[in-house]
Amino acid sequence: MSIAQIMTHRNRLVTTAADASLASLRDVFAKARFQHVPVTDSSNRLVGIVSVKDYFRELSPVMDSASDPAISLFIRSRKVHQVMVSPVITVNENTTVKQAAALLLQHNIGCLPVVDGQKHLIGLVSWKDIMRAALTRPAAPAV
């Protein structure tokens, strides 16, 4: 089974720009049911990825000691490119589910952006997508 069969397609993803503020991510993570936001340039080329874990890691030094207005100012002044992961481990549509699962385990990551040959974002596959595929895939016949 290929990643193309189980990935979330580009038109269903929320992306952000590298120069967007962390405040914009706060809103995305607060409303969304996903944990990763691909970072793209104006040509839809993948330049990075930011996770909710990356976001909170950036905030953790100020969370306990700062007031709400100070935290708000902090996340408005910090940019996505300051916390995103780049370069990103990616796959293409022809990558098998087994290959993708091996990459997730090898690199201890939660998702893989799916890109074309020019690094244009075409989708994203997460460990949850892979688990869902494993659970819904028909069992192999007994021999």
Coordinates of N, CA, C and O in Angstrom, one line a residue:
M1 N 0.9 -1.2 0.0 CA 0.0 0.0 0.0 C 0.9 1.2 0.0 O 1.9 1.3 0.7
S2 N 0.5 2.2 -0.8 CA 1.4 3.4 -0.9 C 0.8 4.5 0.0 O -0.4 4.5 0.4
I3 N 1.7 5.5 0.3 CA 1.3 6.6 1.1 C 0.2 7.4 0.5 O -0.7 7.9 1.2
A4 N 0.1 7.5 -0.8 CA -0.9 8.2 -1.5 C -2.3 7.8 -1.1 O -3.2 8.5 -1.1
Q5 N -2.4 6.5 -0.7 CA -3.7 6.0 -0.4 C -4.2 6.4 1.0 O -5.4 6.3 1.3
I6 N -3.3 6.8 1.9 CA -3.7 7.1 3.3 C -3.3 8.5 3.8 O -3.8 8.9 4.8
M7 N -2.6 9.2 3.0 CA -2.2 10.6 3.4 C -3.3 11.6 3.4 O -4.4 11.4 2.8
T8 N -3.1 12.6 4.2 CA -4.1 13.7 4.2 C -3.6 14.6 3.1 O -2.4 15.0 3.0
H9 N -4.5 14.9 2.1 CA -4.1 15.7 0.9 C -3.9 17.2 1.2 O -4.5 17.7 2.2
R10 N -3.1 17.9 0.5 CA -2.8 19.3 0.6 C -4.0 20.2 0.9 O -3.9 21.1 1.7
N11 N -5.1 19.9 0.1 CA -6.2 20.8 0.3 C -6.9 20.7 1.6 O -7.8 21.5 2.0
R12 N -6.5 19.7 2.4 CA -7.1 19.5 3.8 C -6.1 19.9 4.9 O -6.5 19.8 6.1
L13 N -5.0 20.4 4.5 CA -3.9 20.7 5.5 C -4.0 22.2 5.8 O -4.3 23.0 4.9
V14 N -3.6 22.5 7.0 CA -3.3 23.9 7.3 C -1.8 24.1 7.3 O -1.1 23.3 7.8
T15 N -1.4 25.1 6.5 CA 0.1 25.4 6.4 C 0.3 26.8 7.0 O -0.6 27.6 7.2
T16 N 1.6 27.1 7.2 CA 1.9 28.5 7.6 C 3.2 28.9 6.9 O 3.8 28.1 6.2
A17 N 3.5 30.2 7.0 CA 4.7 30.7 6.4 C 5.8 30.8 7.5 O 5.5 31.0 8.6
A18 N 7.0 30.8 7.0 CA 8.2 30.9 7.9 C 8.2 32.2 8.7 O 8.6 32.3 9.9
D19 N 7.6 33.3 8.1 CA 7.7 34.6 8.8 C 6.4 34.9 9.6 O 6.2 35.9 10.2
A20 N 5.5 33.9 9.7 CA 4.3 34.0 10.5 C 4.7 34.0 12.0 O 5.7 33.5 12.4
S21 N 3.9 34.6 12.8 CA 4.2 34.7 14.3 C 3.7 33.4 15.0 O 2.8 32.7 14.5
L22 N 4.3 33.2 16.1 CA 3.8 32.0 16.9 C 2.4 32.2 17.4 O 1.7 31.3 17.6
A23 N 1.9 33.5 17.5 CA 0.5 33.7 17.8 C -0.4 33.1 16.8 O -1.4 32.6 17.2
S24 N -0.1 33.1 15.6 CA -0.9 32.5 14.6 C -1.0 31.0 14.8 O -2.0 30.3 14.5
L25 N 0.1 30.4 15.2 CA 0.2 28.9 15.5 C -0.7 28.6 16.7 O -1.3 27.6 16.7
R26 N -0.7 29.5 17.7 CA -1.5 29.2 18.9 C -2.9 29.0 18.5 O -3.6 28.1 18.9
D27 N -3.4 29.9 17.6 CA -4.8 29.7 17.1 C -5.0 28.5 16.3 O -6.0 27.8 16.5
V28 N -4.1 28.1 15.5 CA -4.2 26.9 14.7 C -4.2 25.6 15.6 O -5.1 24.8 15.5
F29 N -3.3 25.5 16.6 CA -3.3 24.4 17.4 C -4.4 24.3 18.4 O -4.9 23.3 18.8
A30 N -5.0 25.5 18.8 CA -6.1 25.5 19.7 C -7.4 25.0 19.0 O -8.2 24.4 19.7
K31 N -7.5 25.3 17.7 CA -8.7 24.9 17.0 C -8.7 23.6 16.3 O -9.7 23.0 15.9
A32 N -7.4 23.1 16.0 CA -7.3 21.9 15.1 C -7.1 20.6 15.9 O -6.9 20.7 17.1
R33 N -7.3 19.6 15.2 CA -7.1 18.2 15.8 C -5.8 17.6 15.4 O -5.7 16.4 15.5
F34 N -4.9 18.4 14.9 CA -3.7 17.8 14.5 C -2.5 18.4 15.2 O -2.7 19.4 15.9
Q35 N -1.4 17.8 15.1 CA -0.2 18.2 15.9 C 0.9 18.8 15.1 O 1.9 19.2 15.7
H36 N 0.8 18.9 13.8 CA 1.9 19.4 13.0 C 1.4 20.3 11.9 O 0.3 20.1 11.3
V37 N 2.2 21.4 11.6 CA 1.8 22.3 10.6 C 3.0 22.5 9.7 O 4.1 22.9 10.1
P38 N 2.8 22.1 8.4 CA 3.9 22.3 7.4 C 4.1 23.8 7.2 O 3.2 24.6 7.2
V39 N 5.4 24.1 7.0 CA 5.8 25.5 6.7 C 6.2 25.5 5.2 O 7.0 24.8 4.7
T40 N 5.5 26.4 4.4 CA 5.7 26.5 3.0 C 6.1 27.9 2.6 O 5.7 28.8 3.2
D41 N 6.7 28.0 1.4 CA 7.0 29.3 0.8 C 5.9 29.7 -0.1 O 4.9 29.0 -0.2
S42 N 6.0 30.8 -0.8 CA 4.9 31.3 -1.6 C 4.7 30.4 -2.8 O 3.6 30.5 -3.5
S43 N 5.6 29.5 -3.2 CA 5.4 28.6 -4.3 C 4.9 27.2 -3.8 O 4.9 26.2 -4.5
N44 N 4.5 27.1 -2.5 CA 4.0 25.9 -1.9 C 5.1 24.8 -1.8 O 4.9 23.6 -1.7
R45 N 6.4 25.3 -1.7 CA 7.5 24.4 -1.4 C 7.7 24.3 0.1 O 7.6 25.2 0.8
L46 N 7.9 23.0 0.5 CA 8.1 22.8 1.9 C 9.4 23.3 2.4 O 10.5 23.0 1.8
V47 N 9.4 24.1 3.4 CA 10.7 24.7 4.0 C 10.9 24.3 5.4 O 12.0 24.4 5.9
G48 N 9.9 23.7 6.0 CA 10.0 23.3 7.4 C 8.7 22.7 7.9 O 7.7 22.6 7.2
I49 N 8.7 22.3 9.2 CA 7.5 21.8 9.8 C 7.6 22.2 11.3 O 8.7 22.2 11.9
V50 N 6.5 22.5 11.9 CA 6.5 22.9 13.3 C 5.4 22.1 14.0 O 4.3 21.9 13.4
S51 N 5.7 21.5 15.1 CA 4.7 20.7 15.9 C 4.3 21.4 17.1 O 4.9 22.4 17.5
V52 N 3.2 21.0 17.7 CA 2.7 21.6 18.9 C 3.8 21.4 20.0 O 3.9 22.3 20.8
K53 N 4.6 20.4 19.9 CA 5.6 20.2 20.9 C 6.7 21.2 20.7 O 7.2 21.8 21.7
D54 N 7.1 21.6 19.4 CA 8.0 22.6 19.2 C 7.5 24.0 19.7 O 8.3 24.7 20.3
Y55 N 6.2 24.2 19.5 CA 5.6 25.4 20.0 C 5.7 25.6 21.5 O 6.1 26.6 22.0
F56 N 5.3 24.5 22.2 CA 5.4 24.6 23.7 C 6.8 24.6 24.2 O 7.1 25.2 25.3
R57 N 7.7 23.9 23.5 CA 9.1 24.0 23.9 C 9.6 25.4 23.9 O 10.4 25.8 24.8
E58 N 9.2 26.1 22.9 CA 9.6 27.5 22.8 C 9.0 28.4 23.9 O 9.7 29.3 24.4
L59 N 7.8 28.1 24.2 CA 7.1 28.9 25.3 C 7.5 28.5 26.7 O 7.4 29.3 27.6
S60 N 8.0 27.3 26.9 CA 8.2 26.8 28.3 C 9.1 27.7 29.1 O 8.8 27.8 30.3
P61 N 10.1 28.3 28.6 CA 10.9 29.2 29.5 C 10.2 30.4 30.1 O 10.5 30.9 31.2
V62 N 9.1 30.9 29.4 CA 8.4 32.0 29.9 C 7.1 31.7 30.5 O 6.5 32.6 31.2
M63 N 6.6 30.5 30.4 CA 5.3 30.1 30.9 C 5.1 30.3 32.4 O 4.0 30.9 32.8
D64 N 6.0 29.9 33.2 CA 5.8 30.0 34.6 C 6.1 31.3 35.2 O 5.5 31.7 36.2
S65 N 7.0 32.1 34.6 CA 7.4 33.3 35.2 C 6.8 34.6 34.6 O 6.9 35.7 35.2
A66 N 6.2 34.5 33.4 CA 5.7 35.7 32.7 C 4.2 35.9 32.9 O 3.5 34.9 33.1
S67 N 3.8 37.1 32.8 CA 2.3 37.4 32.9 C 1.7 37.1 31.6 O 2.4 36.9 30.5
D68 N 0.4 37.0 31.5 CA -0.3 36.8 30.3 C 0.0 37.8 29.2 O 0.3 37.4 28.0
P69 N 0.1 39.1 29.5 CA 0.5 40.1 28.5 C 1.9 39.9 28.0 O 2.2 40.0 26.8
A70 N 2.8 39.5 28.9 CA 4.2 39.2 28.5 C 4.3 38.0 27.5 O 5.0 38.0 26.5
I71 N 3.5 37.0 27.9 CA 3.5 35.8 27.0 C 2.9 36.1 25.6 O 3.4 35.7 24.6
S72 N 1.8 36.9 25.6 CA 1.2 37.3 24.4 C 2.2 38.1 23.5 O 2.3 37.9 22.3
L73 N 2.9 39.0 24.1 CA 4.0 39.8 23.4 C 5.0 38.9 22.9 O 5.5 39.0 21.7
F74 N 5.5 37.9 23.7 CA 6.5 37.0 23.3 C 6.1 36.2 22.0 O 6.8 36.1 21.1
I75 N 4.9 35.6 22.0 CA 4.4 34.8 20.9 C 4.1 35.7 19.7 O 4.2 35.2 18.5
R76 N 3.8 36.9 19.8 CA 3.6 37.8 18.7 C 5.0 38.2 18.1 O 5.1 38.5 16.9
S77 N 6.0 38.2 18.9 CA 7.3 38.7 18.4 C 8.2 37.5 17.8 O 9.1 37.8 17.0
R78 N 7.9 36.3 18.2 CA 8.7 35.1 17.7 C 8.0 34.7 16.4 O 6.8 34.7 16.3
K79 N 8.9 34.2 15.5 CA 8.4 33.8 14.2 C 8.6 32.2 14.1 O 9.4 31.6 14.7
V80 N 7.8 31.7 13.2 CA 7.8 30.3 12.9 C 9.1 29.7 12.6 O 9.6 28.7 13.1
H81 N 9.9 30.5 11.7 CA 11.2 30.0 11.3 C 12.2 29.8 12.5 O 13.1 29.1 12.4
Q82 N 11.9 30.5 13.6 CA 12.7 30.3 14.8 C 12.5 29.0 15.5 O 13.3 28.7 16.4
V83 N 11.4 28.4 15.3 CA 11.1 27.1 16.0 C 10.9 25.9 15.1 O 10.8 24.8 15.6
M84 N 10.7 26.1 13.8 CA 10.4 25.0 12.9 C 11.6 24.1 12.8 O 12.8 24.5 13.0
V85 N 11.4 22.9 12.4 CA 12.4 21.9 12.0 C 12.7 22.0 10.5 O 11.7 22.0 9.7
S86 N 13.9 22.2 10.2 CA 14.3 22.3 8.8 C 15.8 21.8 8.7 O 16.6 22.2 9.6
P87 N 16.2 21.0 7.8 CA 15.4 20.4 6.7 C 14.4 19.3 7.3 O 14.6 18.9 8.5
V88 N 13.5 18.9 6.5 CA 12.4 18.0 6.9 C 12.6 16.7 6.3 O 12.9 16.6 5.1
I89 N 12.4 15.6 7.0 CA 12.4 14.3 6.4 C 11.1 14.1 5.7 O 10.0 14.3 6.3
T90 N 11.1 13.8 4.5 CA 9.9 13.7 3.6 C 9.8 12.4 2.9 O 10.8 11.6 2.9
V91 N 8.7 12.1 2.3 CA 8.5 11.0 1.4 C 7.7 11.4 0.2 O 7.3 12.6 0.1
N92 N 7.6 10.6 -0.8 CA 6.8 10.9 -2.0 C 5.6 10.0 -2.0 O 5.5 9.1 -1.2
E93 N 4.7 10.2 -2.9 CA 3.5 9.4 -3.0 C 3.7 7.9 -3.2 O 2.8 7.1 -2.9
N94 N 4.8 7.5 -3.8 CA 5.0 6.1 -4.0 C 5.7 5.4 -2.9 O 5.9 4.2 -3.0
T95 N 6.0 6.1 -1.8 CA 6.6 5.5 -0.7 C 5.6 4.5 -0.1 O 4.4 4.8 0.0
T96 N 6.0 3.3 0.3 CA 5.1 2.4 0.9 C 4.8 2.7 2.4 O 5.6 3.4 3.0
V97 N 3.7 2.3 2.9 CA 3.4 2.5 4.3 C 4.4 1.9 5.2 O 4.8 2.5 6.2
K98 N 5.0 0.7 4.8 CA 6.0 0.1 5.6 C 7.3 1.0 5.6 O 7.9 1.1 6.7
Q99 N 7.7 1.5 4.5 CA 8.8 2.4 4.5 C 8.6 3.6 5.3 O 9.5 4.1 6.0
A100 N 7.4 4.2 5.2 CA 7.1 5.4 6.0 C 7.2 5.1 7.5 O 7.7 5.9 8.3
A101 N 6.6 4.0 7.9 CA 6.6 3.6 9.3 C 8.0 3.4 9.8 O 8.4 3.8 10.9
A102 N 8.9 2.8 9.0 CA 10.3 2.6 9.4 C 11.0 4.0 9.6 O 11.7 4.2 10.5
L103 N 10.7 5.0 8.7 CA 11.2 6.3 8.9 C 10.8 7.0 10.2 O 11.6 7.6 10.9
L104 N 9.5 6.9 10.4 CA 8.9 7.4 11.7 C 9.7 6.9 12.9 O 10.0 7.6 13.8
L105 N 9.8 5.6 12.9 CA 10.5 4.9 14.0 C 12.0 5.3 14.1 O 12.5 5.6 15.1
Q106 N 12.7 5.3 12.9 CA 14.1 5.5 12.9 C 14.4 6.9 13.4 O 15.4 7.1 14.1
H107 N 13.6 7.9 13.0 CA 13.9 9.3 13.4 C 13.1 9.8 14.5 O 13.2 11.0 14.9
N108 N 12.3 8.9 15.1 CA 11.4 9.3 16.3 C 10.6 10.6 16.0 O 10.7 11.5 16.8
I109 N 9.9 10.5 14.9 CA 9.0 11.7 14.5 C 7.6 11.2 14.4 O 7.3 10.0 14.3
G110 N 6.7 12.2 14.4 CA 5.3 11.9 14.3 C 4.6 11.9 13.0 O 3.5 11.5 12.8
C111 N 5.3 12.6 12.0 CA 4.6 12.7 10.7 C 5.7 12.8 9.6 O 6.8 13.2 9.9
L112 N 5.3 12.6 8.4 CA 6.1 12.8 7.2 C 5.4 13.6 6.2 O 4.3 13.2 5.7
P113 N 5.9 14.8 5.8 CA 5.3 15.5 4.7 C 5.5 14.7 3.4 O 6.5 14.1 3.2
V114 N 4.5 14.8 2.5 CA 4.6 14.1 1.2 C 4.8 15.2 0.2 O 4.1 16.2 0.1
V115 N 5.9 15.1 -0.5 CA 6.3 16.1 -1.5 C 6.5 15.5 -2.9 O 6.8 14.3 -3.0
D116 N 6.5 16.4 -3.9 CA 6.9 15.9 -5.3 C 8.3 16.2 -5.5 O 9.1 16.6 -4.5
G117 N 8.8 16.0 -6.7 CA 10.2 16.1 -7.0 C 10.8 17.5 -6.8 O 12.0 17.7 -6.6
Q118 N 10.0 18.5 -6.8 CA 10.4 19.9 -6.6 C 10.2 20.4 -5.2 O 10.2 21.6 -4.9
K119 N 9.9 19.5 -4.3 CA 9.6 19.7 -2.9 C 8.3 20.5 -2.6 O 8.1 21.1 -1.6
H120 N 7.3 20.5 -3.6 CA 6.0 21.0 -3.4 C 5.2 20.1 -2.5 O 5.2 18.9 -2.7
L121 N 4.6 20.7 -1.5 CA 3.8 19.9 -0.5 C 2.6 19.3 -1.2 O 1.8 20.1 -1.8
I122 N 2.4 18.0 -1.1 CA 1.2 17.4 -1.7 C 0.3 16.7 -0.6 O -0.8 16.3 -0.9
G123 N 0.9 16.5 0.6 CA 0.2 15.9 1.6 C 1.0 15.7 2.8 O 2.1 16.1 2.9
L124 N 0.4 14.9 3.8 CA 1.1 14.6 5.0 C 0.6 13.3 5.6 O -0.6 13.0 5.5
V125 N 1.5 12.5 6.1 CA 1.1 11.2 6.7 C 1.6 11.2 8.1 O 2.8 11.5 8.3
S126 N 0.8 10.8 9.0 CA 1.2 10.7 10.4 C 1.2 9.3 10.9 O 0.7 8.4 10.2
W127 N 1.7 9.1 12.1 CA 1.7 7.7 12.6 C 0.3 7.2 12.8 O 0.0 6.0 12.7
K128 N -0.6 8.1 13.1 CA -2.0 7.7 13.2 C -2.6 7.2 11.9 O -3.4 6.3 11.9
D129 N -2.3 7.9 10.8 CA -2.7 7.4 9.5 C -2.2 6.0 9.2 O -2.9 5.1 8.7
I130 N -1.0 5.7 9.6 CA -0.4 4.4 9.4 C -1.0 3.4 10.3 O -1.3 2.3 9.8
M131 N -1.3 3.7 11.5 CA -2.0 2.8 12.4 C -3.4 2.5 11.9 O -3.8 1.3 11.9
R132 N -4.1 3.5 11.5 CA -5.4 3.4 10.9 C -5.4 2.4 9.7 O -6.3 1.5 9.6
A133 N -4.4 2.6 8.9 CA -4.3 1.7 7.7 C -4.0 0.3 8.1 O -4.6 -0.7 7.5
A134 N -3.2 0.1 9.1 CA -2.8 -1.2 9.6 C -4.1 -1.9 10.2 O -4.3 -3.1 10.0
L135 N -4.9 -1.2 10.9 CA -6.1 -1.7 11.5 C -7.2 -2.0 10.6 O -8.0 -2.9 10.8
T136 N -7.3 -1.3 9.5 CA -8.4 -1.5 8.5 C -8.0 -2.3 7.3 O -8.9 -2.7 6.6
R137 N -6.7 -2.6 7.2 CA -6.3 -3.5 6.1 C -6.7 -4.9 6.3 O -6.6 -5.5 7.3
P138 N -7.3 -5.5 5.2 CA -7.7 -6.9 5.3 C -6.5 -7.8 5.7 O -5.4 -7.6 5.2
A139 N -6.7 -8.8 6.5 CA -5.7 -9.7 6.9 C -5.3 -10.6 5.7 O -6.1 -10.9 4.9
A140 N -4.0 -10.9 5.7 CA -3.5 -11.8 4.7 C -4.1 -13.2 4.9 O -4.3 -13.6 6.0
P141 N -4.4 -13.9 3.8 CA -4.9 -15.2 3.9 C -3.9 -16.2 4.6 O -2.7 -16.1 4.4
A142 N -4.5 -17.1 5.4 CA -3.6 -18.1 6.1 C -3.1 -19.0 5.0 O -3.8 -19.4 4.1
V143 N -1.9 -19.5 5.2 CA -1.3 -20.4 4.2 C -1.3 -21.8 4.8 O -1.1 -22.1 5.9

